[in-house]
Coordinates of C-alpha atoms and ligand atoms in Angstrom, one line a residue:
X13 CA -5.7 4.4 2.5
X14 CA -2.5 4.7 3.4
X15 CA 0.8 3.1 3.9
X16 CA 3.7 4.0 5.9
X17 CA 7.7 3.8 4.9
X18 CA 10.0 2.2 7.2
X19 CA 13.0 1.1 7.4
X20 CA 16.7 1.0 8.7
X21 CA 18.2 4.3 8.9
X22 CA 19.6 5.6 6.2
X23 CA 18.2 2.9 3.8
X24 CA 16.4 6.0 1.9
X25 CA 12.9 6.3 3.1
X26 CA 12.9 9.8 2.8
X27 CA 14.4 9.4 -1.2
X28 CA 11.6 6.9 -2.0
X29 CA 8.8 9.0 -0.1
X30 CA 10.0 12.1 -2.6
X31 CA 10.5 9.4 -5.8
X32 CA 6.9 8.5 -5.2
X33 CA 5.2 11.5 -4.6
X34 CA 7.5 14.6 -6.1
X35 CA 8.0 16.2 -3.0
X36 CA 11.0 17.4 -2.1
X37 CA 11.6 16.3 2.0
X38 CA 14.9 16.9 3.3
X39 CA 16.9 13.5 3.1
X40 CA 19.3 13.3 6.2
X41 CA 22.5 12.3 4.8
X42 CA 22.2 9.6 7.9
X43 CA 21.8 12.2 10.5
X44 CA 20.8 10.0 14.0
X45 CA 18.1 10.9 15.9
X46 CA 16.6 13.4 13.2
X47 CA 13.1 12.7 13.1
X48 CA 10.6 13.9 10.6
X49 CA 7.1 12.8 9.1
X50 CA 6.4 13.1 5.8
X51 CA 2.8 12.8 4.3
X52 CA 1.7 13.0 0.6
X53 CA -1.2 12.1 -1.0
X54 CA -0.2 10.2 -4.3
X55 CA -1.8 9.5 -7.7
X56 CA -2.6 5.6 -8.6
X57 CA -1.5 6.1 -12.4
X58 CA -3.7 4.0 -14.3
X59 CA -4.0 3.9 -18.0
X60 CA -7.6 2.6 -18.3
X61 CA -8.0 6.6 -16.9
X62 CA -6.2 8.2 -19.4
X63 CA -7.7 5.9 -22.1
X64 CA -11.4 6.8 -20.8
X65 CA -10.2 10.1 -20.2
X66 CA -9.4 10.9 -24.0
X67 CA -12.2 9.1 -25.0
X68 CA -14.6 11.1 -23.1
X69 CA -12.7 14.4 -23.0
X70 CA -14.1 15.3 -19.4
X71 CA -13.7 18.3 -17.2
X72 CA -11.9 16.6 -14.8
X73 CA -10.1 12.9 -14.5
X74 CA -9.6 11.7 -10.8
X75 CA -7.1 9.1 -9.9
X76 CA -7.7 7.0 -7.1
X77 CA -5.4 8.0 -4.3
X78 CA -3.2 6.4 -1.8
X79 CA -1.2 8.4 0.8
X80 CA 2.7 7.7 2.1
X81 CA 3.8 8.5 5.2
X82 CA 7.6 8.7 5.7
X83 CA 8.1 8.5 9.4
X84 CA 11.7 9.0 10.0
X85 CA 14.1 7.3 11.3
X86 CA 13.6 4.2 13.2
X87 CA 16.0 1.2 13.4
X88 CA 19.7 1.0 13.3
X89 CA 21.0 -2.4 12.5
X90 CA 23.3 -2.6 15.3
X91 CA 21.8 -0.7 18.2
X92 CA 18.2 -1.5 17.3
X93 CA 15.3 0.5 18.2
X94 CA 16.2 4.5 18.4
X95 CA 12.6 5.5 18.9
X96 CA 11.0 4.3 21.9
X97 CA 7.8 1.3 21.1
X98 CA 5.2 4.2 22.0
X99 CA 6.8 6.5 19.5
X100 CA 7.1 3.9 16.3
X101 CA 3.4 2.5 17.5
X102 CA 2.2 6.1 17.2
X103 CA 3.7 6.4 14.4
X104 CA 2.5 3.0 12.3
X105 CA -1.1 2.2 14.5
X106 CA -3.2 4.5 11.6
X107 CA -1.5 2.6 8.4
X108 CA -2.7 -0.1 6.3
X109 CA 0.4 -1.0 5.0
X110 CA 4.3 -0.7 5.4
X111 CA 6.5 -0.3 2.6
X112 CA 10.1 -1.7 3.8
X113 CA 12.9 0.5 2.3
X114 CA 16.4 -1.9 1.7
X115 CA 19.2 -0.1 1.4
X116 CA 21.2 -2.0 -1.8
X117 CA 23.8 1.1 -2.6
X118 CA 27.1 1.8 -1.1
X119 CA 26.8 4.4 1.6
X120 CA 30.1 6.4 2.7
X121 CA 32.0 3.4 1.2
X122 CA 30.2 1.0 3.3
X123 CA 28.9 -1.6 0.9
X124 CA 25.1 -2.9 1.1
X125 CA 23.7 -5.8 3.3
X126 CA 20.4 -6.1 2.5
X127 CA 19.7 -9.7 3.7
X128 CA 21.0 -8.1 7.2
X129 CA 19.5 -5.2 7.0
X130 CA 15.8 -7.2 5.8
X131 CA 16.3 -9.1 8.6
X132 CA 17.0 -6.4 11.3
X133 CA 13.9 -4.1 10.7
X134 CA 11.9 -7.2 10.4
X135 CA 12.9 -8.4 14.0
X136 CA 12.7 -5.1 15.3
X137 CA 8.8 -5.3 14.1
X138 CA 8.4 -8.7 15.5
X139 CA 9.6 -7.9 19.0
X140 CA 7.7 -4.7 19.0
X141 CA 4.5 -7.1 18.3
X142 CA 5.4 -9.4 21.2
X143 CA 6.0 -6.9 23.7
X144 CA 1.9 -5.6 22.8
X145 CA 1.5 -8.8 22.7
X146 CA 2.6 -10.7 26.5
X147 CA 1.1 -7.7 27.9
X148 CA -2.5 -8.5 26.2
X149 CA -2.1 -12.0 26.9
X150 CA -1.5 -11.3 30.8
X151 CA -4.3 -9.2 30.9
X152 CA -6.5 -11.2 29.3
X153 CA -5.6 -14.2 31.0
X154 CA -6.6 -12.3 34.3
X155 CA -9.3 -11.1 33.1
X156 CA -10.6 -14.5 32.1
X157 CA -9.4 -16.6 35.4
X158 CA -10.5 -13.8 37.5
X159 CA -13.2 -11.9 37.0
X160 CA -14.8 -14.4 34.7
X161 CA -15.2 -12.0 31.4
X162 CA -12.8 -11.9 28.6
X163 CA -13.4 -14.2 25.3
X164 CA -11.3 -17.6 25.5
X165 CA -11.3 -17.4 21.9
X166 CA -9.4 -14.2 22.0
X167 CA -6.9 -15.3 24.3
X168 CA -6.4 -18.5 22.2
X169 CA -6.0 -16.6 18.8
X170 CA -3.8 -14.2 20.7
X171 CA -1.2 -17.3 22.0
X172 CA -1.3 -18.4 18.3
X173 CA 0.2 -14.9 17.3
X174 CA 2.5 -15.2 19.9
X175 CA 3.7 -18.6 19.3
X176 CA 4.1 -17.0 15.9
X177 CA 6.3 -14.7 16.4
X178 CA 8.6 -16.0 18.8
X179 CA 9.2 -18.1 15.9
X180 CA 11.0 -15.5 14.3
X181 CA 7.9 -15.0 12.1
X182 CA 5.6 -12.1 11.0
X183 CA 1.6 -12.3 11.2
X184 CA 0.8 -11.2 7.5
X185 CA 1.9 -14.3 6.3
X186 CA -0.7 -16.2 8.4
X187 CA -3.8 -14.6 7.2
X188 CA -6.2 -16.4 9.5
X189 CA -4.8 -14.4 12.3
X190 CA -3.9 -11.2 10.9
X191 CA -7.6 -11.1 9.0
X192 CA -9.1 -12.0 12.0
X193 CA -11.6 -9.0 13.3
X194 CA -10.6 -10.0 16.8
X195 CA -6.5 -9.5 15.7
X196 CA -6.9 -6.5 14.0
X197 CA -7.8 -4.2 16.6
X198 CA -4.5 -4.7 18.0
X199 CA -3.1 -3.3 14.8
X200 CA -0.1 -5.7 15.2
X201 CA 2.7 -4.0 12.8
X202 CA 3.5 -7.3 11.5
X203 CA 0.0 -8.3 10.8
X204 CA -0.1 -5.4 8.2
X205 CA 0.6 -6.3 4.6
X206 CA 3.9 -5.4 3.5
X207 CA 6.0 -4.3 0.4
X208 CA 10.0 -5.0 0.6
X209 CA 11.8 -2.3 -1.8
X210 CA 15.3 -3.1 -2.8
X211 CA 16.6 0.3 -3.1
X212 CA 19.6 -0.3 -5.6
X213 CA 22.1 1.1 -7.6
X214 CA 23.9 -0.4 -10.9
X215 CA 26.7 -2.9 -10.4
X216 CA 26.4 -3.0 -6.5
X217 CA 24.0 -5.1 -4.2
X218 CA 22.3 -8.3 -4.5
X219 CA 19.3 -9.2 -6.7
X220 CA 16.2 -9.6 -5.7
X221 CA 16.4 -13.5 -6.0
X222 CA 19.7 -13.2 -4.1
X223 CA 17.5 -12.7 -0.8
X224 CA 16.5 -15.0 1.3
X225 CA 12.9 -14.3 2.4
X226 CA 9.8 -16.4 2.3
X227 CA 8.6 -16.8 -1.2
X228 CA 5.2 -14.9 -0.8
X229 CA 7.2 -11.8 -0.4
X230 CA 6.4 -9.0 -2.8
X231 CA 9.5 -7.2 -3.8
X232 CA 10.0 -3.7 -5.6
X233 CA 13.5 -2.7 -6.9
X234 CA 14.3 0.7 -7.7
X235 CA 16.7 3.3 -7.9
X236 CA 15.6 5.7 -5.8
X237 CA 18.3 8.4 -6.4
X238 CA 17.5 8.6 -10.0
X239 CA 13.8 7.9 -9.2
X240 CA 14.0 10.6 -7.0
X241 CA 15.7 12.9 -9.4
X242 CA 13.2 12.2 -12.1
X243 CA 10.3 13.1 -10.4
X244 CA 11.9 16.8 -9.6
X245 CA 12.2 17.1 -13.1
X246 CA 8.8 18.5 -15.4
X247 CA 7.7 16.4 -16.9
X248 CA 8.2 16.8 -20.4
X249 CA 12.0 16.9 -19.5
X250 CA 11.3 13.7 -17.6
X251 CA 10.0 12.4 -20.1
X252 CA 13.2 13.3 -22.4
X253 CA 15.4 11.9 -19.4
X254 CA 13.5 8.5 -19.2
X255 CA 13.6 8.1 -23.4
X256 CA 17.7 8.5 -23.4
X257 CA 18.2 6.4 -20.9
X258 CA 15.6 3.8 -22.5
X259 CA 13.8 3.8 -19.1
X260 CA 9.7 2.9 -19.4
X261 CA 7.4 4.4 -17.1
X262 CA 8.8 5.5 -13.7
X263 CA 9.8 2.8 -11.7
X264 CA 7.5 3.8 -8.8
X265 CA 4.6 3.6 -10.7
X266 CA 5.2 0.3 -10.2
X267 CA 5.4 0.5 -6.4
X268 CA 2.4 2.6 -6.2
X269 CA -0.2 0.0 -8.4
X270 CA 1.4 -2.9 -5.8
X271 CA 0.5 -0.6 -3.1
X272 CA -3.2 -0.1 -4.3
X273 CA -3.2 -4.4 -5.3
X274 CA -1.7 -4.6 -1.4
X275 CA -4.4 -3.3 -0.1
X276 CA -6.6 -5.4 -1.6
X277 CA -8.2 -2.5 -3.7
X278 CA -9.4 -2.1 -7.2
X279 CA -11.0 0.1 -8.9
X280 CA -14.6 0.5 -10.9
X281 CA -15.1 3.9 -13.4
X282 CA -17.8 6.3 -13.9
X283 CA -17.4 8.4 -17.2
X284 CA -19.1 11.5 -18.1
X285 CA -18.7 15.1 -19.7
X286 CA -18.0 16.1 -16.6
X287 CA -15.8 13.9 -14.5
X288 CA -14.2 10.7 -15.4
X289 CA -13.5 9.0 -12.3
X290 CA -12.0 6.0 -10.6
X291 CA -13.2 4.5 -7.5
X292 CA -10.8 2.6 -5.3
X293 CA -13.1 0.0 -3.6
X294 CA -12.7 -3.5 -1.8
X295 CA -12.3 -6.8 -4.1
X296 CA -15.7 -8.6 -3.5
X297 CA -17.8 -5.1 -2.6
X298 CA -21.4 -5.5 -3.7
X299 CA -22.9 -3.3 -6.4
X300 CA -25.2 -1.4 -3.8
X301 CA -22.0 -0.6 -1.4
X302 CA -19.6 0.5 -4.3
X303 CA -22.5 3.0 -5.4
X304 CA -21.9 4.3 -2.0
X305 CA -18.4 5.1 -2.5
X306 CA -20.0 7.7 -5.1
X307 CA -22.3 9.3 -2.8
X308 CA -24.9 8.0 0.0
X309 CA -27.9 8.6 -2.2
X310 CA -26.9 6.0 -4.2
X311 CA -26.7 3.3 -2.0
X312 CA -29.7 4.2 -0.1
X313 CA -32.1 4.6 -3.6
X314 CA -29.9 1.9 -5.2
X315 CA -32.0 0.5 -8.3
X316 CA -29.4 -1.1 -10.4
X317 CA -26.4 -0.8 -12.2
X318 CA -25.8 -0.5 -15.8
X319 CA -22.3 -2.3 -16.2
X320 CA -19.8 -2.8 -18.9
X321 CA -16.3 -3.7 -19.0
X322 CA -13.4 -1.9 -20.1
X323 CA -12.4 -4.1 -22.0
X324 CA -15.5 -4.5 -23.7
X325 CA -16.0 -0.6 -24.0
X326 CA -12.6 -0.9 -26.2
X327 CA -13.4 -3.7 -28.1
X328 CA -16.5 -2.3 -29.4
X329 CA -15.6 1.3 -29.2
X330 CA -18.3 3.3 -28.0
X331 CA -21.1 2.8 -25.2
X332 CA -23.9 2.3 -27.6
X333 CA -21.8 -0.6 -29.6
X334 CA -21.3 -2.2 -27.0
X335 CA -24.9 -1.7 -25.9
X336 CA -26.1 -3.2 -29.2
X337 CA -23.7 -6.0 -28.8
X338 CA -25.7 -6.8 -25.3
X339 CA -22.5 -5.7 -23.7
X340 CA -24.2 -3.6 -21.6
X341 CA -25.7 -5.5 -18.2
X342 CA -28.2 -4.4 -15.9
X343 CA -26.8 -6.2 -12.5
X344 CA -28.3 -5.7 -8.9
X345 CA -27.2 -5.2 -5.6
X346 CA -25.4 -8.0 -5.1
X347 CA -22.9 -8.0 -7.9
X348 CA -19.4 -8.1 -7.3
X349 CA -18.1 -5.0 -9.1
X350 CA -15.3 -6.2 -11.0
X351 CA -12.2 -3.8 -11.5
X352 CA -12.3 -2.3 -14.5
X353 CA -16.1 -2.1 -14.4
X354 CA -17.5 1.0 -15.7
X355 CA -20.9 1.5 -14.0
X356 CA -23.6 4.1 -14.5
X357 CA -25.7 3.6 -10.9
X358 CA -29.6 3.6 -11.3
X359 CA -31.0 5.1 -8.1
X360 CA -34.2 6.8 -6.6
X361 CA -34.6 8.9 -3.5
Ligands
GTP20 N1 23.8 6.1 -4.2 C1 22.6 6.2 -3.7 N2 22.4 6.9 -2.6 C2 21.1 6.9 -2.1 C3 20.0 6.2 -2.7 N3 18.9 6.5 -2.0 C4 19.3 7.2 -0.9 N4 20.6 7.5 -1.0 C5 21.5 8.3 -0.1 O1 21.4 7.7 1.2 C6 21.4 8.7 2.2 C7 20.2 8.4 3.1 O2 19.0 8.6 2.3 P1 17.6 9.0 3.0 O3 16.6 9.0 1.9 O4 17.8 10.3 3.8 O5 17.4 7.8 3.9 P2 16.4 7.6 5.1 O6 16.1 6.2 5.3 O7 15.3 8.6 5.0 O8 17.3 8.1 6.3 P3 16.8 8.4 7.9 O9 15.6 9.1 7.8 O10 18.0 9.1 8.4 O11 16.7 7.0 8.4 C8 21.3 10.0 1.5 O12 22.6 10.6 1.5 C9 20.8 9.7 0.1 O13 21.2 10.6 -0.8 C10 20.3 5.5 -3.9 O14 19.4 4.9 -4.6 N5 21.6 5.5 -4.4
MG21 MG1 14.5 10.1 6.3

């Protein structure tokens, strides 16, 4: 999974991109046309994990994952687009989700305008969508008057998305259309779901509730300076850092679990000497095609799997109390792994 940082130039993609994943990417101090893509692979910090982890004292603990791209520049509130469509598309087709830096810190004495700024990179991934867009339309329209083949239904769906976003509007909000199997091969950039971060600094900038956005928005705020700062740091001295300043966990812990929830993943356990684990997996994924996140074999010999929650697990304190408290189910293919599940998978091949 992965999800891709954009934003107006300058806003600090690159200083959340190293905030989130501790890496230490050149920031431009605004430089135009400098274009670089960043990609890291990120931890989902999840303290079920640890918990299980100290519990079971494993070899190894594995995170889920989810990986950032920072693309580089691409928008300038006044003079729009610097990367050609091709270039941005390139750039955005193989992400899953955009998170949408917001510059809210003075910049070279040039105070924040987030609500402009918002508004700008938002158009500019409207129009991009549209321009895709009338070109799809006018072939498929041909294609249908014409040569008779083409699906009407397409074409239909695909005018809905237009009138859309001629609107002014983006696709994720209308999830008919941007879940729609025939909508999402196009990859439309607004169809993809989206995190806003409000990239702030004390004293300066607007609140969150200051914006004006529709209310199913899902906001972030952060410093990402300090964020980005903190994460350079080791991190027992982090850790010092974050106490002094009366700071809970990192701020971008935050952003990364809203990524992982944006994506509509969650996660199920397995627990062992060996490995304690989490699997990221689809809300709604049967038993028989988690166990195939694990491995093939599983799915394929899939007998049943032993489940029982974490929270149970912690309110009875061991496996086997919670076993003898009929904690413990046997459940079959077609259960819904719930997150949090920790399953043992029964299998045969
Ligand atoms: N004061 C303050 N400055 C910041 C913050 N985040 C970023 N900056 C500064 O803003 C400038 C731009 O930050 P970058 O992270 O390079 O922004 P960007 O969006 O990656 O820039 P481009 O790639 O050029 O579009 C740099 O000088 C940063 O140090 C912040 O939270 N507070
Ligand atoms: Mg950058």
């Amino acid at each position: 999974m992965k999800l891709g940082i954009v934003g107006i130039s300058g806003s600090g993609k690159t200083t959340i991109f190293n905030a989130l994943t501790g890496s230490v990417a050149e920031v431009s101090a605004y430089q135009k046309g400098k274009r670089e893509s960043n990609l890291a692979v990120v931890k989902v910090p999840d303290s079920r994990l640890d918990r299980l982890s100290s519990i079971y004292n494993p070899q190894k603990t594995i995170h889920a994952q989810v990986q950032y791209v920072d693309i580089g520049e691409t928008v300038s509130p006044a003079e729009g687009r610097e990367s050609s469509i091709d270039e941005l598309l390139k750039l955005l087709h193989p992400v899953d989700a955009l998170v949408h830096v917001v510059r809210n810190f003075d910049r070279s004495g040039e105070p924040p305008r987030p609500q402009r700024d918002l508004e700008a990179m938002e158009s500019e991934l409207i129009l991009t969508d549209l321009i895709i867009l009338e070109k799809k339309v006018e072939r498929l329209e041909k294609e249908i008057t014409k040569a008779k083949k083409g699906n009407p239904e397409e074409l239909e769906l695909l005018e809905k998305a237009k009138g859309i976003l001629e609107g002014g509007d983006a696709l994720r909000r209308y999830s008919e259309i941007a879940q729609s199997p025939m909508i999402k091969g196009y990859a439309f950039l607004s169809a993809k779901p989206c995190i806003v971060v409000l990239n702030t600094e004390d004293d300066v900038g607007l609140g969150v509730t200051d914006l004006r956005t529709p209310n199913d928005t899902v906001f972030v705020e952060l410093k990402g300076r300090l964020e980005m700062e903190l994460a350079q740091l080791s991190p027992e001295e982090a850790e010092l850092f974050r106490e002094d300043m009366g700071l809970e966990e990192p701020a971008t812990f935050r952003l990364i679990k809203e990524s992982h929830q944006l994506l509509g993943l969650i996660s199920f356990f397995t627990v062992g000497k060996d490995e304690v684990r989490a699997w990221p997996i689809r809300k709604d994924t049967p038993a028989q095609q988690a166990a195939g996140a694990i491995h093939s074999d599983l799915e394929k010999g899939f007998i049943r799997a032993e489940v029982v929650s974490y929270d149970d697990l912690m309110a009875y304190g061991s496996h086997s109390a919670a076993q003898k408290a009929g904690r413990v189910r046997l459940e079959g293919k077609n259960y819904l792994v719930q997150d949090g599940d920790i399953l043992n998978i029964r299998f045969n091949v």
